[in-house]
Amino acid sequence: MDGTQADAPLLTIGDLARRTGLPVRTIRYWSETGVVPEATRSAGGHRLYDPAGLARLELVATLRELGLSHAEVRRVLNRENTVAEVAAIHVAALDAQITTLRLRRAVLSAIATGDREEPGHMDHLNRMARLSAQERQQIIDDFAARVCEGLDAEPQVRDRLRGGGHRLPDAPTQEQLDAWLELSEMVQDPEFQQVARRAMEQSTSGQAKTSGAGRSSEPDRHRLFAHNLDRTIGAAMREGIEPDSPRAAEVVDRLLGDPGPERRTAVRDRLRAHLDAGIDERLEHYRRLLALMHGQQPPSPRAALYAWLADAIDAGAGPQPVGQL
C-alpha cells in the first residue's frame, strides 16, 4: 500500500457493516466470492479491509441496488464489461418489465370497468398481458398470413399488416395498451379475419385489374380514392343530398369520371363489391385502434360514406352499362 493507504486504519467486517448499513453476512459472502477481497488478516484470522476495499464495497452495493446480478457485478469489477454496457442491458430489461406491468394493469382495468365477466374473456386478456414482444408479434404474423394467403398483395401491404402497424411503442401510454388488448382480440377472431380477408381480396382484385406501366401503387391509389371519397361524398352528405336523387348521380359521376363504354359494367361491379367489403364497421374500428396505438388522430369514419355511395350506385348513379344509356 502507498503512504496514504498505510496511514488509514484497517476495518473489520463489523466496521464495514456500520459504515455502509449492509448486513455482516452479505459483506462476508461478497468477500468469500472475491467481489470485495480483504486487504489482510488479523493475528486472530479476521478479515481486514483498507479504504480501497470500503470504496469497492460501496460500488458493489450501489450496483446491486440498481439490479445488477452478482455475476454482472463481477464482470464490471473485472473490467469485462463497463457499467454503461451493463446499465444499457438493464434499461432494456426494465422497459420490457414496465410494458408488461402496464399491460397487466390494462387487463385489470378492462375487467374492472367492462361488462364481460365470462372466464374465457378474462383468460384471453390475461394471456395477452403476459406475452413477450416476440409472442405478440407472432399473433400479428398469423393474422397477416390468414388475410393474405394466396392473394397477390403488394409487399408494403403485407409489411404493414405484420410490421410496425401493430407494434406497441417502447413506452406505451395506457390508451395505447388498451388499444393493443382490444386489437389482439380482434385479429384472433375468425369472423374478423374473414372480414379483413374479403377487404384484401377486393383490394388485390382491383390491383390486378388496374396494374400496368405508369400505374400508381396500390396504397397510393387507396389514399387518393379515400381523399376523393371524403371530399366528394362527405360534402354531399353534409348538404343532405339523398343517394337516390338526381344530384347524387352527379356527385358519383364527379367522383368516378367516365371509364369508357367498354369498362362501365366492370367498374360498377368492382366498386360495388369493394364498397360491400369496406362498409363493415369492424374494419373502421380496427383502423381506429391502429391509430391509437401510434398516437395518431383516428381516421375519418368511412362506413357511412361507403354506404351512401353503395345506395347511390344501387339507385342508378355512376357509370352505366352501354345498354342502359
CSV table of C-alpha atoms in Angstrom, one decimal:
chain,number,residue,atom,x,y,z
A,1,MET,CA,0.0,0.0,0.0
A,2,ASP,CA,1.1,3.6,-0.5
A,3,GLY,CA,1.7,6.1,2.3
A,4,THR,CA,-1.9,7.3,2.4
A,5,GLN,CA,-3.3,3.9,2.4
A,6,ALA,CA,-0.8,2.7,5.1
A,7,ASP,CA,-1.8,5.6,7.4
A,8,ALA,CA,-5.5,4.7,7.2
A,9,PRO,CA,-6.8,2.2,9.8
A,10,LEU,CA,-7.8,-1.2,8.6
A,11,LEU,CA,-11.5,-2.1,9.0
A,12,THR,CA,-13.2,-5.2,10.2
A,13,ILE,CA,-16.4,-6.6,8.6
A,14,GLY,CA,-18.2,-5.1,11.6
A,15,ASP,CA,-16.7,-1.7,10.8
A,16,LEU,CA,-17.8,-2.0,7.2
A,17,ALA,CA,-21.3,-3.0,8.2
A,18,ARG,CA,-21.7,0.0,10.5
A,19,ARG,CA,-20.4,2.4,7.8
A,20,THR,CA,-22.4,1.1,4.9
A,21,GLY,CA,-25.5,-0.3,6.7
A,22,LEU,CA,-25.0,-3.7,4.9
A,23,PRO,CA,-25.5,-6.9,6.8
A,24,VAL,CA,-22.3,-8.6,8.0
A,25,ARG,CA,-23.3,-11.9,6.3
A,26,THR,CA,-23.7,-10.0,2.9
A,27,ILE,CA,-20.2,-8.5,3.2
A,28,ARG,CA,-18.7,-11.8,4.3
A,29,TYR,CA,-20.3,-13.5,1.2
A,30,TRP,CA,-19.0,-10.9,-1.2
A,31,SER,CA,-15.6,-11.2,0.4
A,32,GLU,CA,-15.6,-15.0,0.2
A,33,THR,CA,-16.6,-14.9,-3.5
A,34,GLY,CA,-13.8,-12.4,-4.3
A,35,VAL,CA,-16.1,-9.5,-5.1
A,36,VAL,CA,-14.7,-7.5,-2.1
A,37,PRO,CA,-11.4,-9.1,-1.2
A,38,GLU,CA,-9.8,-8.3,2.2
A,39,ALA,CA,-6.5,-6.5,2.4
A,40,THR,CA,-5.1,-8.8,5.0
A,41,ARG,CA,-6.0,-10.8,8.0
A,42,SER,CA,-5.6,-10.1,11.7
A,43,ALA,CA,-3.5,-12.2,14.0
A,44,GLY,CA,-6.7,-13.9,15.1
A,45,GLY,CA,-7.6,-14.7,11.4
A,46,HIS,CA,-10.2,-12.0,11.0
A,47,ARG,CA,-10.6,-10.2,7.6
A,48,LEU,CA,-9.4,-6.7,7.5
A,49,TYR,CA,-10.2,-4.1,4.7
A,50,ASP,CA,-8.4,-1.0,3.6
A,51,PRO,CA,-10.1,2.2,2.2
A,52,ALA,CA,-9.9,0.8,-1.3
A,53,GLY,CA,-11.9,-2.2,-0.1
A,54,LEU,CA,-14.5,0.1,1.5
A,55,ALA,CA,-14.8,2.0,-1.8
A,56,ARG,CA,-15.2,-1.2,-3.7
A,57,LEU,CA,-17.9,-2.4,-1.3
A,58,GLU,CA,-19.9,0.8,-1.7
A,59,LEU,CA,-19.7,0.4,-5.5
A,60,VAL,CA,-20.8,-3.2,-5.3
A,61,ALA,CA,-23.7,-2.2,-3.0
A,62,THR,CA,-24.8,0.5,-5.5
A,63,LEU,CA,-24.6,-1.8,-8.5
A,64,ARG,CA,-26.7,-4.4,-6.6
A,65,GLU,CA,-29.3,-1.8,-5.7
A,66,LEU,CA,-29.5,-0.9,-9.4
A,67,GLY,CA,-30.5,-4.6,-10.0
A,68,LEU,CA,-27.2,-6.0,-11.4
A,69,SER,CA,-26.7,-9.7,-10.6
A,70,HIS,CA,-23.7,-11.0,-8.7
A,71,ALA,CA,-22.2,-12.2,-11.9
A,72,GLU,CA,-22.7,-8.9,-13.7
A,73,VAL,CA,-21.0,-7.1,-10.8
A,74,ARG,CA,-18.0,-9.4,-11.0
A,75,ARG,CA,-17.7,-8.6,-14.8
A,76,VAL,CA,-17.8,-4.9,-14.2
A,77,LEU,CA,-15.2,-5.1,-11.4
A,78,ASN,CA,-13.0,-7.3,-13.6
A,79,ARG,CA,-13.4,-4.8,-16.4
A,80,GLU,CA,-15.0,-7.4,-18.7
A,81,ASN,CA,-18.0,-5.1,-19.1
A,82,THR,CA,-18.3,-1.4,-18.4
A,83,VAL,CA,-21.0,-0.1,-16.1
A,84,ALA,CA,-22.6,1.7,-19.1
A,85,GLU,CA,-22.9,-1.6,-21.1
A,86,VAL,CA,-24.5,-3.4,-18.2
A,87,ALA,CA,-26.7,-0.5,-17.5
A,88,ALA,CA,-28.0,-0.4,-21.1
A,89,ILE,CA,-28.9,-4.1,-20.8
A,90,HIS,CA,-30.8,-3.4,-17.6
A,91,VAL,CA,-32.6,-0.4,-19.1
A,92,ALA,CA,-33.9,-2.6,-21.9
A,93,ALA,CA,-35.0,-5.3,-19.4
A,94,LEU,CA,-36.7,-2.7,-17.2
A,95,ASP,CA,-38.5,-1.2,-20.2
A,96,ALA,CA,-39.9,-4.7,-21.1
A,97,GLN,CA,-40.9,-5.3,-17.4
A,98,ILE,CA,-42.6,-1.9,-17.3
A,99,THR,CA,-44.5,-2.6,-20.5
A,100,THR,CA,-45.6,-6.0,-19.1
A,101,LEU,CA,-46.8,-4.4,-15.8
A,102,ARG,CA,-48.7,-1.7,-17.8
A,103,LEU,CA,-50.3,-4.4,-19.8
A,104,ARG,CA,-51.4,-6.3,-16.7
A,105,ARG,CA,-52.8,-3.0,-15.3
A,106,ALA,CA,-54.7,-2.6,-18.6
A,107,VAL,CA,-56.1,-6.1,-18.2
A,108,LEU,CA,-57.3,-5.4,-14.6
A,109,SER,CA,-58.7,-2.0,-15.7
A,110,ALA,CA,-60.6,-3.7,-18.6
A,111,ILE,CA,-62.0,-6.3,-16.3
A,112,ALA,CA,-62.9,-3.7,-13.6
A,113,THR,CA,-64.7,-1.3,-16.0
A,114,GLY,CA,-66.1,-3.8,-18.5
A,115,ASP,CA,-69.3,-5.7,-18.5
A,116,ARG,CA,-67.8,-9.0,-19.8
A,117,GLU,CA,-67.0,-11.3,-16.8
A,118,GLU,CA,-67.0,-14.7,-18.6
A,119,PRO,CA,-63.9,-16.7,-17.7
A,120,GLY,CA,-62.9,-17.1,-21.4
A,121,HIS,CA,-62.7,-13.3,-22.0
A,122,MET,CA,-60.7,-12.7,-18.8
A,123,ASP,CA,-58.4,-15.6,-19.6
A,124,HIS,CA,-57.7,-14.1,-23.0
A,125,LEU,CA,-56.9,-10.7,-21.6
A,126,ASN,CA,-54.6,-12.2,-19.0
A,127,ARG,CA,-52.8,-14.3,-21.6
A,128,MET,CA,-52.3,-11.3,-23.8
A,129,ALA,CA,-50.8,-9.3,-20.9
A,130,ARG,CA,-48.2,-12.0,-20.3
A,131,LEU,CA,-47.0,-12.3,-23.8
A,132,SER,CA,-43.4,-11.3,-24.7
A,133,ALA,CA,-42.8,-8.9,-27.6
A,134,GLN,CA,-41.9,-11.9,-29.8
A,135,GLU,CA,-45.1,-13.7,-28.9
A,136,ARG,CA,-47.2,-10.6,-29.6
A,137,GLN,CA,-45.6,-10.3,-33.0
A,138,GLN,CA,-46.4,-13.9,-33.8
A,139,ILE,CA,-50.1,-13.1,-33.3
A,140,ILE,CA,-49.8,-10.4,-35.9
A,141,ASP,CA,-47.8,-12.6,-38.3
A,142,ASP,CA,-50.5,-15.3,-38.1
A,143,PHE,CA,-53.2,-12.7,-38.8
A,144,ALA,CA,-51.3,-11.3,-41.8
A,145,ALA,CA,-50.8,-14.9,-43.1
A,146,ARG,CA,-54.5,-15.7,-42.9
A,147,VAL,CA,-55.6,-12.4,-44.5
A,148,CYS,CA,-53.1,-12.5,-47.4
A,149,GLU,CA,-52.8,-16.3,-48.0
A,150,GLY,CA,-53.0,-17.0,-51.8
A,151,LEU,CA,-53.5,-13.3,-52.6
A,152,ASP,CA,-51.2,-11.1,-54.7
A,153,ALA,CA,-51.0,-8.3,-52.1
A,154,GLU,CA,-48.2,-5.8,-52.6
A,155,PRO,CA,-45.2,-6.2,-50.3
A,156,GLN,CA,-45.8,-2.9,-48.5
A,157,VAL,CA,-49.3,-4.0,-47.7
A,158,ARG,CA,-48.1,-7.3,-46.2
A,159,ASP,CA,-45.4,-5.5,-44.3
A,160,ARG,CA,-47.9,-3.0,-42.9
A,161,LEU,CA,-50.1,-5.9,-41.7
A,162,ARG,CA,-47.3,-7.8,-39.9
A,163,GLY,CA,-44.9,-4.9,-39.1
A,164,GLY,CA,-44.9,-1.7,-37.1
A,165,GLY,CA,-48.6,-1.1,-37.6
A,166,HIS,CA,-49.4,-3.4,-34.8
A,167,ARG,CA,-46.3,-3.0,-32.6
A,168,LEU,CA,-46.5,-1.3,-29.3
A,169,PRO,CA,-44.3,1.7,-28.8
A,170,ASP,CA,-41.3,1.4,-26.4
A,171,ALA,CA,-43.1,3.4,-23.7
A,172,PRO,CA,-46.8,2.9,-24.5
A,173,THR,CA,-49.5,5.0,-22.8
A,174,GLN,CA,-52.4,3.4,-21.1
A,175,GLU,CA,-54.6,4.3,-24.0
A,176,GLN,CA,-52.2,2.5,-26.4
A,177,LEU,CA,-52.1,-0.5,-24.2
A,178,ASP,CA,-55.9,-0.7,-24.0
A,179,ALA,CA,-56.0,-0.4,-27.8
A,180,TRP,CA,-53.5,-3.3,-28.2
A,181,LEU,CA,-55.5,-5.5,-25.9
A,182,GLU,CA,-58.6,-4.9,-28.0
A,183,LEU,CA,-56.7,-5.2,-31.2
A,184,SER,CA,-55.2,-8.5,-30.2
A,185,GLU,CA,-58.6,-9.9,-29.5
A,186,MET,CA,-59.9,-8.7,-32.9
A,187,VAL,CA,-57.1,-10.2,-35.0
A,188,GLN,CA,-57.6,-13.6,-33.4
A,189,ASP,CA,-61.3,-13.6,-34.1
A,190,PRO,CA,-62.1,-15.9,-37.1
A,191,GLU,CA,-65.0,-13.7,-38.1
A,192,PHE,CA,-62.9,-10.5,-38.2
A,193,GLN,CA,-60.2,-12.4,-40.1
A,194,GLN,CA,-62.8,-13.2,-42.8
A,195,VAL,CA,-63.9,-9.5,-42.9
A,196,ALA,CA,-60.3,-8.4,-43.3
A,197,ARG,CA,-59.6,-11.1,-46.0
A,198,ARG,CA,-62.7,-10.0,-48.0
A,199,ALA,CA,-61.4,-6.4,-48.0
A,200,MET,CA,-58.0,-7.7,-49.0
A,201,GLU,CA,-59.5,-9.8,-51.8
A,202,GLN,CA,-61.3,-6.7,-53.2
A,203,SER,CA,-58.1,-4.6,-52.9
A,204,THR,CA,-55.9,-7.2,-54.7
A,205,SER,CA,-58.6,-7.8,-57.3
A,206,GLY,CA,-58.7,-4.1,-58.1
A,207,GLN,CA,-54.9,-4.1,-58.2
A,208,ALA,CA,-54.8,-6.9,-60.7
A,209,LYS,CA,-57.3,-5.1,-63.0
A,210,THR,CA,-55.5,-1.8,-62.9
A,211,SER,CA,-51.9,-2.9,-62.9
A,212,GLY,CA,-49.6,-1.8,-65.7
A,213,ALA,CA,-46.8,0.5,-66.7
A,214,GLY,CA,-47.2,4.0,-65.2
A,215,ARG,CA,-49.8,3.0,-62.7
A,216,SER,CA,-49.5,4.2,-59.2
A,217,SER,CA,-49.0,1.7,-56.4
A,218,GLU,CA,-52.0,0.2,-54.6
A,219,PRO,CA,-51.5,2.2,-51.3
A,220,ASP,CA,-51.3,5.4,-53.4
A,221,ARG,CA,-54.5,4.6,-55.2
A,222,HIS,CA,-56.3,3.8,-52.0
A,223,ARG,CA,-55.1,7.1,-50.4
A,224,LEU,CA,-56.2,9.0,-53.5
A,225,PHE,CA,-59.6,7.3,-53.6
A,226,ALA,CA,-60.1,7.8,-49.8
A,227,HIS,CA,-59.3,11.5,-50.2
A,228,ASN,CA,-61.7,12.0,-53.0
A,229,LEU,CA,-64.4,10.0,-51.2
A,230,ASP,CA,-64.1,12.2,-48.1
A,231,ARG,CA,-64.2,15.3,-50.1
A,232,THR,CA,-66.9,14.5,-52.6
A,233,ILE,CA,-69.3,12.1,-50.8
A,234,GLY,CA,-68.7,13.8,-47.5
A,235,ALA,CA,-69.7,17.1,-48.9
A,236,ALA,CA,-72.8,15.6,-50.5
A,237,MET,CA,-73.9,14.1,-47.2
A,238,ARG,CA,-73.3,17.3,-45.3
A,239,GLU,CA,-75.6,19.1,-47.9
A,240,GLY,CA,-78.3,16.5,-47.2
A,241,ILE,CA,-78.3,15.0,-50.7
A,242,GLU,CA,-80.1,11.7,-50.8
A,243,PRO,CA,-78.4,8.8,-52.6
A,244,ASP,CA,-81.4,8.1,-54.8
A,245,SER,CA,-81.7,11.7,-56.0
A,246,PRO,CA,-80.6,13.1,-59.4
A,247,ARG,CA,-78.0,15.2,-57.6
A,248,ALA,CA,-76.5,12.1,-56.2
A,249,ALA,CA,-75.9,10.8,-59.7
A,250,GLU,CA,-73.9,14.0,-60.5
A,251,VAL,CA,-71.8,13.6,-57.3
A,252,VAL,CA,-70.9,10.0,-58.2
A,253,ASP,CA,-70.1,11.0,-61.8
A,254,ARG,CA,-67.7,13.6,-60.4
A,255,LEU,CA,-66.1,11.0,-58.2
A,256,LEU,CA,-65.7,8.2,-60.7
A,257,GLY,CA,-65.5,10.0,-64.0
A,258,ASP,CA,-66.2,8.2,-67.3
A,259,PRO,CA,-64.3,4.9,-67.6
A,260,GLY,CA,-65.4,4.4,-71.2
A,261,PRO,CA,-68.3,2.3,-72.6
A,262,GLU,CA,-66.3,-1.0,-72.6
A,263,ARG,CA,-65.5,-0.8,-68.9
A,264,ARG,CA,-68.6,0.7,-67.3
A,265,THR,CA,-70.2,-2.6,-66.1
A,266,ALA,CA,-66.8,-3.9,-64.8
A,267,VAL,CA,-66.2,-0.6,-62.9
A,268,ARG,CA,-69.6,-0.6,-61.3
A,269,ASP,CA,-69.5,-4.2,-60.3
A,270,ARG,CA,-66.0,-4.0,-58.9
A,271,LEU,CA,-66.7,-0.7,-57.0
A,272,ARG,CA,-69.9,-2.2,-55.6
A,273,ALA,CA,-68.1,-5.2,-54.3
A,274,HIS,CA,-65.3,-3.1,-52.9
A,275,LEU,CA,-67.9,-1.0,-51.0
A,276,ASP,CA,-69.6,-4.0,-49.5
A,277,ALA,CA,-66.2,-5.2,-48.2
A,278,GLY,CA,-65.4,-1.8,-46.7
A,279,ILE,CA,-68.8,-1.0,-45.1
A,280,ASP,CA,-68.2,-3.3,-42.2
A,281,GLU,CA,-67.7,-1.1,-39.1
A,282,ARG,CA,-65.3,-3.6,-37.6
A,283,LEU,CA,-62.7,-2.5,-40.2
A,284,GLU,CA,-63.3,1.1,-39.1
A,285,HIS,CA,-62.8,0.2,-35.5
A,286,TYR,CA,-59.6,-1.8,-36.4
A,287,ARG,CA,-58.2,1.3,-38.1
A,288,ARG,CA,-59.1,3.5,-35.1
A,289,LEU,CA,-57.3,1.1,-32.8
A,290,LEU,CA,-54.2,1.1,-35.0
A,291,ALA,CA,-54.2,5.0,-35.0
A,292,LEU,CA,-54.5,5.0,-31.2
A,293,MET,CA,-51.6,2.6,-30.9
A,294,HIS,CA,-49.4,5.0,-32.9
A,295,GLY,CA,-50.6,8.1,-31.0
A,296,GLN,CA,-52.2,9.4,-34.3
A,297,GLN,CA,-55.5,11.1,-35.0
A,298,PRO,CA,-58.1,8.3,-35.7
A,299,PRO,CA,-59.1,8.3,-39.4
A,300,SER,CA,-62.3,9.8,-40.6
A,301,PRO,CA,-65.2,7.2,-40.4
A,302,ARG,CA,-65.9,5.9,-43.9
A,303,ALA,CA,-68.5,3.2,-43.4
A,304,ALA,CA,-71.3,5.8,-43.7
A,305,LEU,CA,-69.6,7.2,-46.9
A,306,TYR,CA,-69.4,3.8,-48.4
A,307,ALA,CA,-73.0,3.0,-47.6
A,308,TRP,CA,-74.2,6.3,-49.2
A,309,LEU,CA,-72.1,5.6,-52.3
A,310,ALA,CA,-73.4,2.0,-52.5
A,311,ASP,CA,-77.0,3.2,-52.2
A,312,ALA,CA,-76.4,5.7,-54.9
A,313,ILE,CA,-75.0,3.1,-57.3
A,314,ASP,CA,-77.9,0.8,-56.5
A,315,ALA,CA,-80.2,3.7,-57.3
A,316,GLY,CA,-78.6,4.0,-60.7
A,317,ALA,CA,-75.8,6.6,-60.2
A,318,GLY,CA,-72.4,6.1,-61.6
A,319,PRO,CA,-71.1,4.7,-64.9
A,320,GLN,CA,-74.0,2.8,-66.6
A,321,PRO,CA,-73.7,-0.2,-68.9
A,322,VAL,CA,-74.0,0.8,-72.5
A,323,GLY,CA,-77.4,-0.8,-72.8
A,324,GLN,CA,-78.8,1.4,-70.1
A,325,LEU,CA,-77.6,4.7,-71.5
